[in-house]
GROMACS .gro file of C-alpha atoms in nm:
model
  335
    1MET     CA    1   0.000   0.000   0.000
    2PHE     CA    2   0.133   0.342  -0.100
    3PRO     CA    3   0.036   0.660   0.086
    4SER     CA    4  -0.161   0.935  -0.084
    5SER     CA    5   0.007   1.119  -0.372
    6GLU     CA    6   0.041   1.438  -0.164
    7ILE     CA    7   0.243   1.252   0.102
    8TYR     CA    8   0.436   1.012  -0.123
    9CYS     CA    9   0.533   1.271  -0.390
   10LYS     CA   10   0.640   1.556  -0.165
   11GLY     CA   11   0.662   1.898  -0.323
   12SER     CA   12   0.482   1.781  -0.635
   13SER     CA   13   0.297   2.070  -0.794
   14PHE     CA   14   0.253   2.076  -1.170
   15GLY     CA   15   0.457   2.352  -1.330
   16GLY     CA   16   0.307   2.321  -1.678
   17LEU     CA   17   0.616   2.193  -1.866
   18VAL     CA   18   0.684   1.835  -1.981
   19LEU     CA   19   0.882   1.659  -2.255
   20VAL     CA   20   0.706   1.457  -2.526
   21PRO     CA   21   0.813   1.294  -2.856
   22SER     CA   22   0.714   1.484  -3.169
   23GLU     CA   23   0.413   1.358  -3.362
   24GLU     CA   24   0.640   1.240  -3.647
   25SER     CA   25   0.865   1.033  -3.421
   26GLN     CA   26   0.632   0.908  -3.146
   27LEU     CA   27   0.632   0.530  -3.123
   28THR     CA   28   0.338   0.326  -2.998
   29PRO     CA   29   0.343   0.309  -2.614
   30TRP     CA   30   0.471  -0.027  -2.498
   31PRO     CA   31   0.154  -0.127  -2.305
   32ILE     CA   32  -0.043  -0.107  -2.632
   33SER     CA   33   0.228  -0.292  -2.827
   34VAL     CA   34   0.250  -0.575  -2.573
   35THR     CA   35  -0.127  -0.628  -2.588
   36VAL     CA   36  -0.127  -0.627  -2.969
   37LEU     CA   37   0.172  -0.867  -2.983
   38ILE     CA   38  -0.008  -1.118  -2.760
   39LEU     CA   39  -0.318  -1.094  -2.981
   40ASN     CA   40  -0.113  -1.153  -3.298
   41MET     CA   41   0.068  -1.449  -3.146
   42VAL     CA   42  -0.273  -1.601  -3.073
   43MET     CA   43  -0.413  -1.523  -3.420
   44LEU     CA   44  -0.098  -1.654  -3.592
   45TYR     CA   45  -0.043  -1.945  -3.355
   46PRO     CA   46   0.195  -2.192  -3.523
   47THR     CA   47   0.009  -2.518  -3.570
   48TYR     CA   48   0.011  -2.761  -3.865
   49LYS     CA   49  -0.335  -2.899  -3.781
   50TRP     CA   50  -0.639  -2.766  -3.963
   51ASN     CA   51  -0.935  -2.639  -3.762
   52LYS     CA   52  -1.223  -2.398  -3.807
   53PHE     CA   53  -1.001  -2.112  -3.690
   54SER     CA   54  -0.742  -2.171  -3.967
   55LEU     CA   55  -0.926  -1.970  -4.233
   56ILE     CA   56  -0.961  -1.670  -4.000
   57SER     CA   57  -0.590  -1.693  -3.921
   58ALA     CA   58  -0.510  -1.704  -4.295
   59LEU     CA   59  -0.719  -1.392  -4.364
   60TRP     CA   60  -0.551  -1.217  -4.071
   61ALA     CA   61  -0.213  -1.301  -4.229
   62VAL     CA   62  -0.326  -1.157  -4.565
   63ILE     CA   63  -0.438  -0.828  -4.406
   64SER     CA   64  -0.120  -0.806  -4.196
   65SER     CA   65   0.108  -0.864  -4.497
   66ALA     CA   66  -0.079  -0.618  -4.722
   67LEU     CA   67  -0.078  -0.342  -4.459
   68SER     CA   68   0.291  -0.399  -4.386
   69LEU     CA   69   0.379  -0.371  -4.756
   70TRP     CA   70   0.174  -0.051  -4.781
   71ARG     CA   71   0.355   0.098  -4.477
   72VAL     CA   72   0.698   0.014  -4.621
   73CYS     CA   73   0.615   0.161  -4.965
   74SER     CA   74   0.454   0.479  -4.827
   75ALA     CA   75   0.719   0.550  -4.562
   76LYS     CA   76   0.901   0.882  -4.591
   77GLN     CA   77   1.237   0.944  -4.434
   78GLY     CA   78   1.219   1.110  -4.095
   79PRO     CA   79   1.300   1.059  -3.726
   80MET     CA   80   1.247   0.702  -3.598
   81ILE     CA   81   1.101   0.596  -3.934
   82VAL     CA   82   1.285   0.260  -3.927
   83ALA     CA   83   1.124   0.165  -3.595
   84TYR     CA   84   0.789   0.311  -3.698
   85ASN     CA   85   0.736   0.161  -4.046
   86MET     CA   86   0.967  -0.135  -4.100
   87PRO     CA   87   0.788  -0.473  -4.054
   88PHE     CA   88   0.995  -0.629  -3.774
   89ASN     CA   89   0.692  -0.845  -3.686
   90LEU     CA   90   0.635  -1.007  -4.027
   91PRO     CA   91   0.828  -1.329  -3.946
   92LEU     CA   92   0.526  -1.414  -3.728
   93THR     CA   93   0.312  -1.417  -4.042
   94ILE     CA   94   0.574  -1.586  -4.260
   95GLY     CA   95   0.646  -1.860  -4.007
   96SER     CA   96   0.278  -1.932  -3.941
   97ASN     CA   97   0.210  -1.964  -4.315
   98ILE     CA   98   0.506  -2.194  -4.378
   99ILE     CA   99   0.400  -2.424  -4.094
  100ARG     CA  100   0.055  -2.465  -4.249
  101LEU     CA  101   0.180  -2.493  -4.608
  102THR     CA  102   0.435  -2.762  -4.519
  103LEU     CA  103   0.222  -2.937  -4.253
  104GLU     CA  104   0.530  -2.908  -4.034
  105ASP     CA  105   0.495  -3.140  -3.736
  106GLY     CA  106   0.863  -3.177  -3.649
  107THR     CA  107   0.905  -3.519  -3.811
  108LYS     CA  108   0.973  -3.422  -4.175
  109GLY     CA  109   1.320  -3.383  -4.319
  110PHE     CA  110   1.448  -3.102  -4.540
  111LYS     CA  111   1.346  -3.258  -4.874
  112GLU     CA  112   1.012  -3.380  -4.743
  113ARG     CA  113   0.920  -3.032  -4.621
  114TRP     CA  114   0.988  -2.884  -4.965
  115LYS     CA  115   0.795  -3.164  -5.138
  116THR     CA  116   0.497  -3.110  -4.909
  117PHE     CA  117   0.514  -2.734  -4.970
  118PHE     CA  118   0.493  -2.775  -5.350
  119LYS     CA  119   0.217  -3.035  -5.319
  120VAL     CA  120   0.009  -2.805  -5.100
  121ILE     CA  121   0.042  -2.497  -5.322
  122ASN     CA  122  -0.043  -2.712  -5.629
  123GLY     CA  123  -0.364  -2.832  -5.467
  124GLU     CA  124  -0.239  -3.182  -5.388
  125SER     CA  125  -0.226  -3.151  -5.012
  126PRO     CA  126  -0.231  -3.477  -4.810
  127GLN     CA  127  -0.517  -3.317  -4.617
  128TYR     CA  128  -0.770  -3.397  -4.890
  129THR     CA  129  -0.603  -3.650  -5.122
  130THR     CA  130  -0.673  -4.021  -5.099
  131SER     CA  131  -0.315  -4.112  -5.011
  132ILE     CA  132  -0.355  -4.068  -4.638
  133THR     CA  133  -0.086  -4.232  -4.431
  134ALA     CA  134  -0.118  -4.393  -4.093
  135ASP     CA  135   0.052  -4.091  -3.936
  136ASP     CA  136  -0.227  -3.865  -4.057
  137ASP     CA  137  -0.509  -4.001  -3.840
  138TRP     CA  138  -0.624  -3.648  -3.755
  139ILE     CA  139  -0.664  -3.579  -4.131
  140GLU     CA  140  -0.857  -3.901  -4.191
  141SER     CA  141  -1.091  -3.827  -3.904
  142ASP     CA  142  -1.166  -3.476  -4.031
  143TYR     CA  143  -1.220  -3.601  -4.385
  144GLN     CA  144  -1.452  -3.887  -4.295
  145ASN     CA  145  -1.661  -3.668  -4.066
  146ASP     CA  146  -1.724  -3.421  -4.345
  147LYS     CA  147  -2.036  -3.509  -4.547
  148ASN     CA  148  -1.939  -3.299  -4.842
  149GLY     CA  149  -1.586  -3.369  -4.964
  150LYS     CA  150  -1.595  -3.091  -5.219
  151SER     CA  151  -1.678  -2.819  -4.966
  152PHE     CA  152  -1.409  -2.965  -4.742
  153LYS     CA  153  -1.152  -2.922  -5.019
  154ILE     CA  154  -1.275  -2.569  -5.105
  155TYR     CA  155  -1.214  -2.447  -4.750
  156TYR     CA  156  -0.865  -2.590  -4.757
  157ARG     CA  157  -0.785  -2.435  -5.095
  158ILE     CA  158  -0.910  -2.092  -4.985
  159GLU     CA  159  -0.683  -2.113  -4.683
  160GLU     CA  160  -0.385  -2.239  -4.886
  161ILE     CA  161  -0.418  -1.971  -5.153
  162SER     CA  162  -0.463  -1.703  -4.887
  163ARG     CA  163  -0.154  -1.819  -4.699
  164LEU     CA  164   0.054  -1.842  -5.017
  165PHE     CA  165  -0.051  -1.489  -5.112
  166ALA     CA  166   0.027  -1.363  -4.760
  167LEU     CA  167   0.366  -1.537  -4.769
  168ILE     CA  168   0.466  -1.375  -5.101
  169VAL     CA  169   0.347  -1.028  -4.996
  170ALA     CA  170   0.520  -1.057  -4.656
  171LEU     CA  171   0.851  -1.154  -4.818
  172MET     CA  172   0.817  -0.862  -5.062
  173ALA     CA  173   0.755  -0.624  -4.772
  174MET     CA  174   1.059  -0.747  -4.578
  175MET     CA  175   1.293  -0.735  -4.878
  176TRP     CA  176   1.174  -0.392  -4.987
  177GLY     CA  177   1.222  -0.281  -4.627
  178VAL     CA  178   1.589  -0.385  -4.642
  179ILE     CA  179   1.641  -0.176  -4.955
  180ARG     CA  180   1.473   0.125  -4.796
  181VAL     CA  181   1.665   0.119  -4.467
  182TRP     CA  182   1.997   0.106  -4.651
  183GLU     CA  183   1.883   0.396  -4.870
  184TRP     CA  184   1.829   0.588  -4.543
  185TRP     CA  185   2.170   0.500  -4.396
  186LEU     CA  186   2.291   0.845  -4.498
  187PRO     CA  187   2.167   1.090  -4.382
  188PHE     CA  188   2.128   0.919  -4.048
  189ASP     CA  189   1.809   1.090  -3.926
  190SER     CA  190   1.594   0.783  -3.994
  191ILE     CA  191   1.700   0.645  -3.655
  192ASN     CA  192   1.714   0.980  -3.471
  193ASP     CA  193   1.456   1.070  -3.214
  194GLU     CA  194   1.283   1.407  -3.178
  195ILE     CA  195   1.173   1.533  -2.837
  196CYS     CA  196   0.970   1.850  -2.783
  197LEU     CA  197   0.872   2.077  -2.496
  198ALA     CA  198   0.501   2.085  -2.413
  199SER     CA  199   0.350   2.363  -2.203
  200PHE     CA  200   0.008   2.371  -2.040
  201PRO     CA  201  -0.206   2.649  -1.893
  202GLU     CA  202  -0.238   2.671  -1.515
  203ASN     CA  203  -0.594   2.540  -1.512
  204VAL     CA  204  -0.515   2.205  -1.677
  205HIS     CA  205  -0.634   1.908  -1.471
  206THR     CA  206  -0.363   1.663  -1.365
  207SER     CA  207  -0.325   1.378  -1.122
  208ILE     CA  208  -0.019   1.198  -0.990
  209GLU     CA  209   0.068   0.833  -1.057
  210ILE     CA  210   0.197   0.627  -0.768
  211PRO     CA  211   0.478   0.517  -0.728
  212SER     CA  212   0.646   0.694  -1.025
  213CYS     CA  213   0.520   1.042  -0.923
  214GLY     CA  214   0.462   1.109  -1.293
  215TYR     CA  215   0.179   1.336  -1.396
  216ILE     CA  216  -0.130   1.195  -1.566
  217ILE     CA  217  -0.265   1.436  -1.826
  218ALA     CA  218  -0.582   1.347  -2.012
  219ASP     CA  219  -0.654   1.670  -2.205
  220TRP     CA  220  -0.375   1.712  -2.461
  221GLY     CA  221  -0.582   1.960  -2.661
  222GLN     CA  222  -0.455   2.236  -2.429
  223ALA     CA  223  -0.088   2.155  -2.490
  224LYS     CA  224   0.141   2.389  -2.682
  225ILE     CA  225   0.424   2.180  -2.831
  226TYR     CA  226   0.739   2.360  -2.946
  227ASN     CA  227   1.121   2.375  -2.922
  228CYS     CA  228   1.181   2.028  -3.073
  229ILE     CA  229   1.534   1.889  -3.090
  230GLN     CA  230   1.673   1.582  -3.263
  231PHE     CA  231   1.932   1.351  -3.111
  232GLU     CA  232   2.048   0.994  -3.155
  233PRO     CA  233   1.914   0.756  -2.887
  234ALA     CA  234   2.156   0.527  -2.708
  235VAL     CA  235   2.039   0.221  -2.902
  236GLY     CA  236   1.897   0.386  -3.213
  237TRP     CA  237   2.204   0.328  -3.428
  238PHE     CA  238   2.164  -0.050  -3.439
  239LEU     CA  239   1.807  -0.058  -3.577
  240ILE     CA  240   1.917  -0.083  -3.940
  241ILE     CA  241   2.169  -0.357  -3.860
  242VAL     CA  242   1.915  -0.554  -3.654
  243TYR     CA  243   1.648  -0.531  -3.924
  244THR     CA  244   1.896  -0.649  -4.189
  245ALA     CA  245   2.006  -0.940  -3.967
  246LEU     CA  246   1.640  -1.029  -3.905
  247CYS     CA  247   1.572  -1.044  -4.279
  248ALA     CA  248   1.885  -1.253  -4.339
  249ALA     CA  249   1.772  -1.499  -4.071
  250VAL     CA  250   1.426  -1.518  -4.233
  251LEU     CA  251   1.586  -1.605  -4.569
  252VAL     CA  252   1.790  -1.880  -4.403
  253GLY     CA  253   1.472  -2.008  -4.240
  254MET     CA  254   1.298  -1.999  -4.579
  255PHE     CA  255   1.577  -2.202  -4.739
  256VAL     CA  256   1.561  -2.474  -4.474
  257ILE     CA  257   1.180  -2.411  -4.465
  258ARG     CA  258   1.158  -2.409  -4.086
  259GLY     CA  259   0.837  -2.228  -3.995
  260TYR     CA  260   0.872  -2.248  -3.617
  261PHE     CA  261   1.217  -2.086  -3.634
  262ILE     CA  262   1.086  -1.800  -3.847
  263TRP     CA  263   0.780  -1.756  -3.626
  264ALA     CA  264   1.007  -1.717  -3.323
  265LEU     CA  265   1.202  -1.446  -3.508
  266GLY     CA  266   0.878  -1.250  -3.537
  267GLY     CA  267   0.843  -1.251  -3.160
  268VAL     CA  268   1.204  -1.130  -3.128
  269GLY     CA  269   1.149  -0.853  -3.384
  270SER     CA  270   0.833  -0.732  -3.211
  271ALA     CA  271   1.010  -0.740  -2.875
  272ILE     CA  272   1.285  -0.516  -3.016
  273LEU     CA  273   1.025  -0.257  -3.119
  274ILE     CA  274   0.866  -0.273  -2.774
  275VAL     CA  275   1.206  -0.216  -2.610
  276ILE     CA  276   1.278   0.082  -2.838
  277SER     CA  277   0.934   0.225  -2.760
  278GLY     CA  278   0.997   0.182  -2.388
  279LEU     CA  279   1.336   0.356  -2.415
  280GLN     CA  280   1.179   0.650  -2.599
  281SER     CA  281   0.924   0.691  -2.322
  282THR     CA  282   1.203   0.734  -2.064
  283TYR     CA  283   1.280   1.078  -2.207
  284SER     CA  284   0.938   1.178  -2.072
  285THR     CA  285   0.895   0.950  -1.771
  286ASN     CA  286   1.242   0.921  -1.613
  287GLY     CA  287   1.385   1.208  -1.411
  288TYR     CA  288   1.747   1.157  -1.521
  289CYS     CA  289   1.654   1.138  -1.890
  290VAL     CA  290   1.429   1.443  -1.860
  291GLU     CA  291   1.720   1.634  -1.704
  292PHE     CA  292   1.950   1.517  -1.987
  293VAL     CA  293   1.714   1.644  -2.259
  294ALA     CA  294   1.658   1.970  -2.069
  295LYS     CA  295   2.035   2.029  -2.080
  296LEU     CA  296   2.039   1.962  -2.455
  297MET     CA  297   1.763   2.221  -2.491
  298ARG     CA  298   1.963   2.460  -2.266
  299LEU     CA  299   1.659   2.533  -2.056
  300PRO     CA  300   1.704   2.757  -1.750
  301LEU     CA  301   1.646   2.607  -1.406
  302THR     CA  302   1.320   2.802  -1.380
  303GLN     CA  303   1.184   2.605  -1.678
  304LYS     CA  304   1.266   2.255  -1.560
  305PRO     CA  305   1.030   1.996  -1.722
  306GLN     CA  306   0.852   1.749  -1.497
  307ILE     CA  307   0.807   1.378  -1.552
  308LEU     CA  308   0.503   1.219  -1.712
  309SER     CA  309   0.335   0.886  -1.645
  310HIS     CA  310   0.308   0.615  -1.908
  311GLN     CA  311  -0.068   0.669  -1.899
  312SER     CA  312  -0.009   1.026  -2.021
  313LEU     CA  313   0.189   0.902  -2.321
  314ILE     CA  314  -0.092   0.657  -2.400
  315ASN     CA  315  -0.342   0.946  -2.381
  316LEU     CA  316  -0.118   1.154  -2.611
  317TRP     CA  317  -0.092   0.868  -2.861
  318TRP     CA  318  -0.471   0.829  -2.871
  319TYR     CA  319  -0.512   1.207  -2.908
  320ARG     CA  320  -0.272   1.220  -3.203
  321PHE     CA  321  -0.357   0.902  -3.391
  322GLY     CA  322  -0.693   0.770  -3.277
  323LEU     CA  323  -0.884   0.455  -3.370
  324LEU     CA  324  -0.765   0.423  -3.732
  325GLN     CA  325  -0.398   0.407  -3.637
  326TRP     CA  326  -0.482   0.157  -3.363
  327ALA     CA  327  -0.663  -0.063  -3.617
  328ILE     CA  328  -0.356  -0.059  -3.845
  329HIS     CA  329  -0.131  -0.128  -3.548
  330LEU     CA  330  -0.353  -0.423  -3.457
  331PHE     CA  331  -0.235  -0.607  -3.771
  332THR     CA  332   0.122  -0.478  -3.808
  333ILE     CA  333   0.264  -0.426  -3.454
  334HIS     CA  334   0.473  -0.138  -3.591
  335GLY     CA  335   0.680   0.078  -3.360
   0.00000   0.00000   0.00000
């Protein structure tokens, strides 16, 4: 149990000045990204078995791949653009699709996985052909329980075509992303961050978060944002290298056609974006980082910014981007 905010955060009176990322460079707050990552890992759960959920998962993969390709193609160079628009999460989609298209159950060898892949995309999947082996009891049971073999095959083909389309689009998005990040290597501002000063009138309503003593601000319409500066974050420089390494690992996984390996890379890529987003938030929510940025801005002691809560950054994100951006983020887990 913490005491009241007045006792716990002694001398805390809101002075009207805080630090926030600019609208062009603000990444999605990590609490939102973590929730969306969990949802995507459920929707793209790596399983080789067919069920009624498989078609929904395939359509989710199609939407995710198409939106990611659109974000890569429409991206314009600017601060934090690599973290914001590059599809670090797409290995989730690629791995999930490969697992279903190869019926990967951990028992097939390298050649057998490729043979199964080509059979499936050519419409000769063991799931609905007559050559069902003893190891495919779950397939035989599904097939015999279905009264209409033709409709059974149609559902499978819709899923297979959808997953093949999603796989091709996802690979295009990742490869085009590699080209774009190396185009942005010089000038280097594509991994820079941009932090601004935000001032509020005296009558703005605030509350204090315990135990961080950060201010919770709900009404960002009253904020005046100005005096933005760019600087290179402590870990920002390695984003291009990490994204390139991620793509190289995906290509290796594609060659050996290991879906579970690629799917795991998607979790790693998404986690990197969440870490970067969390580090960006420290320039608003951590006292030492706020003091560091204030020195870069050469602010006098009388204009010392105060720390924000993570809830305030979530409120700011919703104020700036709203429901549409959240819907896009739901499928792409971008930064």
